[in-house]
Coordinates of C-alpha atoms and ligand atoms in Angstrom, one line a residue:
M1137 CA -95.5 -40.3 1.9
L1138 CA -95.0 -40.3 5.7
R1139 CA -92.0 -38.5 6.7
R1140 CA -90.0 -40.3 9.2
V1141 CA -88.4 -38.8 12.4
S1142 CA -85.0 -40.2 11.2
D1143 CA -85.3 -38.0 7.8
D1144 CA -85.4 -35.1 9.7
V1145 CA -82.7 -35.7 12.1
T1146 CA -80.4 -37.0 9.3
E1147 CA -81.1 -33.8 7.2
A1148 CA -80.3 -31.7 10.6
L1149 CA -76.9 -33.6 10.5
R1150 CA -76.1 -33.1 6.8
A1151 CA -76.7 -29.3 7.6
E1152 CA -74.5 -29.1 10.1
Q1153 CA -71.8 -31.1 8.3
Q1154 CA -72.6 -28.3 5.5
R1155 CA -72.0 -25.6 8.1
F1156 CA -68.9 -27.2 9.5
E1157 CA -67.2 -27.6 6.0
A1158 CA -68.1 -23.7 5.3
A1159 CA -66.5 -22.7 8.6
L1160 CA -63.5 -24.6 8.2
A1161 CA -62.7 -23.0 4.5
E1162 CA -62.4 -20.2 6.7
V1163 CA -59.9 -21.6 9.5
N1164 CA -56.1 -20.6 9.5
D1165 CA -54.7 -21.8 12.7
A1166 CA -54.6 -24.6 15.1
D1167 CA -56.7 -22.5 17.5
A1168 CA -59.5 -21.7 15.2
L1169 CA -59.3 -25.2 14.4
Y1170 CA -59.7 -26.8 17.9
E1171 CA -62.8 -24.5 18.6
L1172 CA -64.4 -25.7 15.4
Q1173 CA -63.7 -29.0 16.7
V1174 CA -65.1 -28.4 19.9
Q1175 CA -68.0 -26.4 18.2
F1176 CA -69.3 -29.6 16.1
I1177 CA -68.1 -32.8 17.9
G1178 CA -67.2 -31.7 21.4
K1179 CA -69.0 -32.9 23.9
K1180 CA -71.8 -30.4 23.8
G1181 CA -71.0 -29.8 19.9
S1182 CA -74.0 -29.3 17.7
V1183 CA -73.3 -32.7 15.9
S1184 CA -73.0 -34.5 19.1
K1185 CA -75.9 -33.2 20.3
L1186 CA -77.8 -34.6 17.4
R1187 CA -76.7 -38.2 18.3
G1188 CA -79.0 -37.4 21.8
R1189 CA -81.9 -37.4 19.5
M1190 CA -81.3 -41.1 18.6
G1191 CA -83.4 -42.1 21.6
K1192 CA -86.4 -40.6 20.4
L1193 CA -86.3 -42.4 17.2
A1194 CA -88.2 -45.7 16.4
P1195 CA -85.9 -48.8 16.9
E1196 CA -86.0 -49.4 13.4
E1197 CA -85.0 -45.8 12.4
R1198 CA -82.0 -46.2 14.8
K1199 CA -79.8 -48.1 12.9
A1200 CA -79.8 -46.0 9.8
F1201 CA -79.6 -42.8 11.6
G1202 CA -76.7 -44.4 13.7
M1203 CA -74.7 -45.2 10.5
A1204 CA -75.4 -41.6 8.9
F1205 CA -74.5 -40.1 12.3
N1206 CA -71.2 -42.1 12.2
E1207 CA -70.5 -41.2 8.6
V1208 CA -70.8 -37.8 9.4
K1209 CA -68.5 -37.3 12.2
K1210 CA -66.0 -39.7 10.8
A1211 CA -65.7 -37.1 7.8
I1212 CA -65.6 -34.4 10.4
E1213 CA -62.7 -35.9 11.9
A1214 CA -61.3 -36.5 8.9
S1215 CA -61.7 -33.0 7.6
L1216 CA -60.3 -31.7 11.0
E1217 CA -57.2 -34.3 10.4
G1218 CA -56.7 -32.9 7.2
K1219 CA -57.0 -29.2 8.0
H1220 CA -54.7 -29.8 10.8
R1221 CA -52.0 -31.2 9.0
A1222 CA -52.0 -28.3 6.2
I1223 CA -51.8 -25.7 8.9
K1224 CA -48.7 -27.6 10.4
T1225 CA -47.1 -27.8 6.8
L1226 CA -47.8 -24.0 6.2
Q1227 CA -46.4 -23.1 9.6
R1228 CA -43.2 -24.9 9.0
E1229 CA -42.7 -23.6 5.6
A1230 CA -43.1 -20.0 7.3
D1231 CA -40.5 -20.9 9.9
L1232 CA -38.1 -21.7 7.4
G1233 CA -38.8 -18.8 5.2
R1234 CA -38.3 -16.4 8.1
F1235 CA -35.1 -14.6 8.3
E1236 CA -33.4 -14.1 11.8
D1237 CA -30.4 -11.8 12.3
L1238 CA -28.2 -14.1 14.1
T1239 CA -25.1 -11.9 13.9
M1240 CA -23.8 -10.5 17.0
A1241 CA -24.4 -7.0 18.3
D1242 CA -21.5 -4.8 17.0
T1243 CA -19.9 -4.5 20.4
M1244 CA -16.3 -5.1 19.3
S1245 CA -13.8 -2.4 19.0
P1246 CA -13.0 -1.4 15.7
V1247 CA -9.8 -3.1 14.1
G1248 CA -6.7 -0.8 13.7
S1249 CA -4.4 -0.6 11.3
I1250 CA -0.8 0.0 10.5
H1251 CA 0.4 3.4 10.5
P1252 CA 1.7 4.5 7.2
V1253 CA 5.0 5.5 8.6
T1254 CA 5.5 2.2 10.6
R1255 CA 4.3 0.4 7.2
T1256 CA 7.4 2.7 5.3
R1257 CA 9.9 1.6 8.5
R1258 CA 9.3 -2.1 7.8
Q1259 CA 9.4 -1.6 4.3
L1260 CA 12.7 -0.2 4.6
S1261 CA 14.2 -2.6 7.0
R1262 CA 13.2 -5.5 4.4
V1263 CA 14.8 -3.7 1.6
F1264 CA 18.0 -2.9 3.5
R1265 CA 18.6 -6.6 5.0
K1266 CA 18.3 -7.8 1.7
L1267 CA 21.0 -5.8 0.6
G1268 CA 23.1 -6.7 3.5
F1269 CA 22.6 -4.2 6.4
D1270 CA 22.0 -5.1 9.8
V1271 CA 19.2 -2.9 11.4
V1272 CA 20.3 -1.3 14.7
D1273 CA 18.7 1.1 17.3
G1274 CA 19.8 4.1 19.5
P1275 CA 18.0 6.2 22.5
H1276 CA 15.9 9.2 21.7
V1277 CA 17.4 10.9 24.5
E1278 CA 21.0 11.5 23.5
H1279 CA 24.3 12.7 24.7
E1280 CA 24.8 16.0 23.4
L1281 CA 28.5 14.7 22.7
Y1282 CA 27.3 11.7 20.4
N1283 CA 24.6 14.4 18.6
F1284 CA 26.7 17.0 17.9
D1285 CA 30.9 17.0 19.1
K1286 CA 31.7 13.7 17.6
L1287 CA 30.0 14.4 14.8
N1288 CA 32.2 17.3 14.0
I1289 CA 29.7 19.8 15.3
P1290 CA 31.4 21.6 18.0
A1291 CA 29.5 23.9 20.4
D1292 CA 30.0 27.0 18.6
H1293 CA 29.3 25.5 15.0
P1294 CA 26.6 27.2 13.2
A1295 CA 25.3 24.0 12.0
R1296 CA 23.9 23.3 15.7
D1297 CA 21.6 26.5 14.6
M1298 CA 19.6 24.6 12.1
Q1299 CA 19.1 21.4 14.1
D1300 CA 18.0 23.5 17.5
T1301 CA 16.3 20.8 19.8
F1302 CA 14.9 20.1 23.0
F1303 CA 17.7 19.9 26.2
V1304 CA 16.6 17.3 28.9
N1305 CA 17.6 17.3 32.4
G1306 CA 19.3 14.0 33.2
P1307 CA 18.1 11.8 36.4
A1308 CA 18.7 13.6 39.7
G1309 CA 22.4 13.0 40.8
E1310 CA 23.7 12.4 37.4
T1311 CA 26.7 14.6 36.5
D1312 CA 26.2 14.7 32.7
S1313 CA 23.2 16.7 31.9
N1314 CA 24.2 17.6 28.4
L1315 CA 21.2 15.5 27.5
V1316 CA 19.5 16.3 24.3
L1317 CA 16.3 15.0 22.3
R1318 CA 18.3 13.8 19.2
T1319 CA 18.1 16.1 16.2
H1320 CA 18.7 13.2 13.7
T1321 CA 19.7 9.3 13.4
S1322 CA 23.5 10.5 13.0
P1323 CA 24.2 9.8 16.6
V1324 CA 23.8 6.0 15.7
Q1325 CA 26.7 6.4 13.7
I1326 CA 29.2 7.3 16.7
R1327 CA 27.3 4.4 19.1
T1328 CA 27.7 1.6 15.9
M1329 CA 31.7 2.9 15.1
L1330 CA 32.8 2.8 19.1
G1331 CA 30.8 -0.4 19.6
R1332 CA 32.2 -2.7 16.6
K1333 CA 35.1 -2.4 14.4
P1334 CA 34.7 -2.3 10.2
P1335 CA 33.5 -4.0 8.2
I1336 CA 30.2 -2.0 9.5
R1337 CA 27.1 -1.9 7.4
I1338 CA 24.1 -1.0 9.5
V1339 CA 21.3 1.0 8.9
A1340 CA 19.2 3.0 11.9
M1341 CA 15.3 4.3 12.1
G1342 CA 13.8 5.9 14.7
T1343 CA 12.0 9.4 15.8
V1344 CA 14.0 12.7 15.8
F1345 CA 12.8 16.0 17.4
R1346 CA 13.7 19.5 16.3
K1347 CA 12.4 22.8 16.8
D1348 CA 10.7 23.1 13.3
D1349 CA 7.0 23.4 12.8
D1350 CA 5.6 24.7 9.5
P1351 CA 3.5 22.8 6.8
T1352 CA 6.6 20.8 5.7
H1353 CA 8.1 20.5 8.6
S1354 CA 7.4 18.8 11.8
P1355 CA 9.0 19.2 15.6
M1356 CA 8.8 15.3 15.9
F1357 CA 9.7 13.2 12.6
H1358 CA 11.4 10.2 11.5
Q1359 CA 14.8 9.1 9.9
I1360 CA 16.8 6.5 8.3
E1361 CA 20.6 6.2 8.7
G1362 CA 22.8 4.7 6.7
L1363 CA 26.7 4.0 7.5
C1364 CA 29.2 1.7 5.7
V1365 CA 32.7 1.5 6.9
D1366 CA 35.4 -0.8 5.5
E1367 CA 38.6 -0.8 3.3
H1368 CA 38.3 1.0 0.0
V1369 CA 34.9 2.4 0.3
T1370 CA 34.0 5.1 -2.2
M1371 CA 31.5 7.2 -3.3
A1372 CA 30.5 5.1 -6.2
D1373 CA 29.6 2.5 -3.6
L1374 CA 27.4 4.9 -2.1
K1375 CA 25.8 6.0 -5.4
T1376 CA 25.2 1.9 -6.5
T1377 CA 23.7 0.9 -3.1
L1378 CA 21.2 3.8 -3.3
Y1379 CA 20.3 3.2 -6.7
R1380 CA 19.6 -0.2 -5.3
F1381 CA 17.6 1.0 -2.6
V1382 CA 15.3 3.2 -4.6
G1383 CA 15.1 0.2 -7.0
A1384 CA 13.7 -2.3 -4.6
F1385 CA 11.9 0.1 -2.4
F1386 CA 9.9 1.9 -4.9
E1387 CA 9.9 -1.4 -7.3
T1388 CA 10.8 0.6 -10.5
D1389 CA 14.1 1.3 -12.2
L1390 CA 14.6 5.0 -11.6
K1391 CA 17.5 7.2 -12.0
V1392 CA 19.4 8.8 -8.8
R1393 CA 21.7 11.7 -8.5
L1394 CA 24.2 13.4 -6.0
R1395 CA 24.1 17.3 -5.5
P1396 CA 27.0 18.9 -3.5
S1397 CA 25.9 20.0 -0.2
F1398 CA 27.3 20.4 3.0
F1399 CA 26.8 18.5 6.5
P1400 CA 29.8 18.7 8.7
F1401 CA 30.1 14.8 9.3
V1402 CA 30.7 14.2 5.6
E1403 CA 33.5 15.3 3.2
P1404 CA 32.2 15.3 0.4
G1405 CA 28.8 16.0 1.3
A1406 CA 25.9 15.6 -0.9
E1407 CA 22.3 16.1 -1.4
F1408 CA 20.6 12.6 -2.7
D1409 CA 17.8 12.7 -5.2
M1410 CA 16.2 10.8 -7.2
E1411 CA 13.9 10.5 -10.2
C1412 CA 10.3 11.6 -9.5
P1413 CA 8.3 8.3 -9.8
F1414 CA 4.8 10.1 -10.0
C1415 CA 5.4 12.5 -13.1
P1416 CA 2.3 12.2 -15.3
K1417 CA 3.6 11.0 -18.8
D1418 CA 2.1 11.5 -22.6
D1419 CA 1.1 8.6 -24.8
A1420 CA 5.0 8.4 -25.9
G1421 CA 6.0 8.3 -22.1
A1422 CA 7.6 11.4 -22.1
K1423 CA 6.9 13.0 -18.5
L1424 CA 4.7 16.0 -18.3
P1425 CA 5.4 19.1 -16.6
D1426 CA 2.3 19.1 -14.2
C1427 CA 3.4 17.0 -11.5
G1428 CA 2.0 17.6 -8.1
V1429 CA 4.8 15.5 -6.2
C1430 CA 8.0 17.3 -7.8
K1431 CA 6.4 20.3 -9.3
G1432 CA 7.6 19.4 -12.7
S1433 CA 11.7 19.4 -11.7
Q1434 CA 11.4 15.5 -12.2
W1435 CA 13.3 15.1 -9.1
V1436 CA 12.5 14.2 -5.5
E1437 CA 14.9 14.9 -2.6
L1438 CA 15.6 12.3 -0.1
G1439 CA 18.2 13.6 2.1
G1440 CA 21.8 14.0 2.6
A1441 CA 24.7 11.5 2.3
G1442 CA 28.3 11.5 1.7
M1443 CA 31.9 9.9 2.8
V1444 CA 32.3 10.0 6.5
H1445 CA 34.6 12.8 7.7
P1446 CA 38.0 11.8 8.8
K1447 CA 37.8 13.7 12.1
V1448 CA 34.0 11.5 12.6
L1449 CA 36.4 8.3 12.6
Q1450 CA 39.1 9.5 14.5
A1451 CA 36.7 10.3 17.1
C1452 CA 35.1 7.1 16.9
D1453 CA 39.1 5.6 17.2
I1454 CA 38.9 4.4 13.5
D1455 CA 42.3 5.2 11.6
P1456 CA 41.1 7.0 8.3
Q1457 CA 44.2 5.9 6.7
E1458 CA 43.1 2.3 6.9
H1459 CA 39.2 2.5 6.4
S1460 CA 36.8 5.1 4.7
G1461 CA 33.0 4.9 4.8
W1462 CA 29.9 6.5 3.3
A1463 CA 26.7 7.3 5.3
F1464 CA 23.3 9.1 4.4
G1465 CA 20.4 10.4 6.6
F1466 CA 16.5 10.3 4.9
G1467 CA 13.2 11.5 6.2
I1468 CA 11.2 8.7 6.4
D1469 CA 8.0 10.7 6.8
R1470 CA 8.6 12.3 3.3
M1471 CA 9.1 8.9 2.0
A1472 CA 5.5 7.3 3.2
M1473 CA 4.4 10.8 1.7
L1474 CA 5.9 10.1 -1.8
L1475 CA 4.8 6.0 -1.4
H1476 CA 1.0 6.8 -0.2
E1477 CA 1.1 10.3 -2.2
I1478 CA 0.1 11.9 0.9
T1479 CA 0.4 16.0 0.1
K1480 CA 0.2 17.1 4.0
L1481 CA 2.8 16.2 6.5
G1482 CA 0.8 17.2 9.5
L1483 CA -1.6 14.5 8.3
L1484 CA 0.7 11.5 9.4
F1485 CA 0.6 13.0 13.2
D1486 CA -2.8 14.7 13.6
G1487 CA -4.0 10.8 14.5
D1488 CA -7.2 11.6 12.5
A1489 CA -8.9 8.3 12.3
R1490 CA -10.8 9.4 8.9
F1491 CA -7.1 9.4 7.4
L1492 CA -5.9 6.5 8.9
E1493 CA -8.5 4.7 8.0
Q1494 CA -7.5 4.9 4.2
F1495 CA -4.5 2.8 5.0
P1496 CA -6.2 -1.0 6.1
C1497 CA -3.9 -3.7 7.0
Ligands
FA5_1579 C1 20.3 15.3 8.6 O1 19.6 15.2 9.3 C2 21.5 14.6 8.5 N1 21.9 14.0 9.7 C3 21.6 13.6 7.4 C4 23.1 12.8 6.8 C5 23.4 11.8 7.3 C6 23.8 13.5 6.1 C7 24.6 11.1 6.7 C8 24.9 13.1 5.6 C9 25.2 11.7 5.8 P1 18.8 16.9 7.4 O2 18.8 18.1 8.5 O3 19.2 17.7 6.1 O4 20.3 16.1 7.4 O5 17.5 16.1 7.0 C10 17.5 15.2 6.4 C11 16.2 14.6 6.3 O6 15.2 14.6 6.9 C12 15.7 15.9 5.0 O7 15.9 15.9 4.0 C13 14.0 15.6 5.3 O8 13.6 14.5 4.5 C14 13.9 15.5 6.7 N2 13.6 16.2 7.6 C15 14.5 17.4 8.2 N3 13.9 18.1 9.0 C16 12.5 17.8 9.3 C17 11.5 18.1 9.6 N4 11.4 19.1 10.7 N5 9.9 17.4 9.4 C18 10.1 16.4 8.5 N6 11.4 15.8 8.2 C19 12.4 16.3 8.1

C-alpha cells in the first residue's frame, strides 16, 4: 500500500508529542515550563513548524492532518496547563512551610530587677504598716547633735568610737559644720520625738555609714529603726511586737529572745535574737547542729533594742514620768542575707550583674 505524505507528517507530530511529554516530566519550575512551551508550540516551535507542512499535502489529506495537529496541540496545551497548576501548588506549599523568624532583632536593653535590699525594705515596710506603724524618713547627712548628743552619746563617750564616721563640711557660710554621715537610723527617733507628741509608733529605714570594712561589715549599709512612745509602754510590748514582726516577715512561728546589752540611748538595753529559720532538721523534726547560717547556735541576731532612756525622752521634751517607750535598730542587709541565704555581705554592694540576675522581679 502506498504510504501517504500525511502519514509521515502525522508520525512526526506524534513523535514530537512523545518528546514533549518526556521533557515535561523533567520540568519542575515555571521558567523551564515556559521554555518548553516555546520549544514545542511557540511560533518557531517544533510542533508549530510541522503545521507549515500542511500546504504540501494533497487537499484530501489536509483535513485528517489538521485534525491530528489540533488534537496534538490541544493535548500539549492541556499538559502545559496541568503542569503549570502543579508547579503553582508545589510553590504555595513550599511558601507555607517556609519558616521565617519574624521576631525583632535583640536590640533592647536587658530588663532589670529589684535589688534584694530594696525588696527586703519593701517587705519590712508592708509588715510594719500592718502592725500599725507609720513609715518615716530622715536625712543621710545628719547633725552630730541628733546622731550622738541627744541620744545620750556625748562627745567624750567611748560609744562614739564604735561608730566612727565621716564628718562633712556644711554648705559654704553655714555656721553649723558639725555634720556627719549618720552612723545609724536612731537620729530619726530624735527627729520624730521633736516633731510630734506621743502616742508615737514609727519605723524608719535607710542607708547609714561607718568606718567599717570586713567580710561582715560594710562602710555603707542599711538599718531599720522602730520607735514606740506612749503611756505605760513596757519591755513586754517590745518583745510581743518583735515576735509578731518576725512571724509575719519570715512567715513562720519562730521564738525570739532579748539578751542584756548596752546602748547609751536605751535602759535597759538588749540584743534581739530570733530562732534560726534555716537549721536543717532530722526526720523527727529535731534541729541538726550543722547549720551554715547560725553555725549551730540555733539563734540569729537581728540588732539592738530596749526601753528609750529617760535622758533621751527629756532631750526631746517628753516627760519620762508620763511617757515611756521602746526602740529597736536592725541591719536590713543582714535580714536580706537571711531571707535569700546570701553568704557574703559584699555581694549585695559589688553591683555584679551575675549575682543580681538571680533575683528576678
Ligand atoms: C545600732 O546601730 C543601734 N542604733 C541599734 C539600736 C536602736 C539599739 C535602738 C537600741 C535601740 P549596732 O551598732 O549594733 O546598733 O547596729 C545594729 C545592727 O546593724 C547590727 O546588729 C548589724 O545587723 C547591723 N550593722 C552594724 N554595723 C554594720 C556594718 N558595718 N555592716 C553591715 N551591718 C551592720
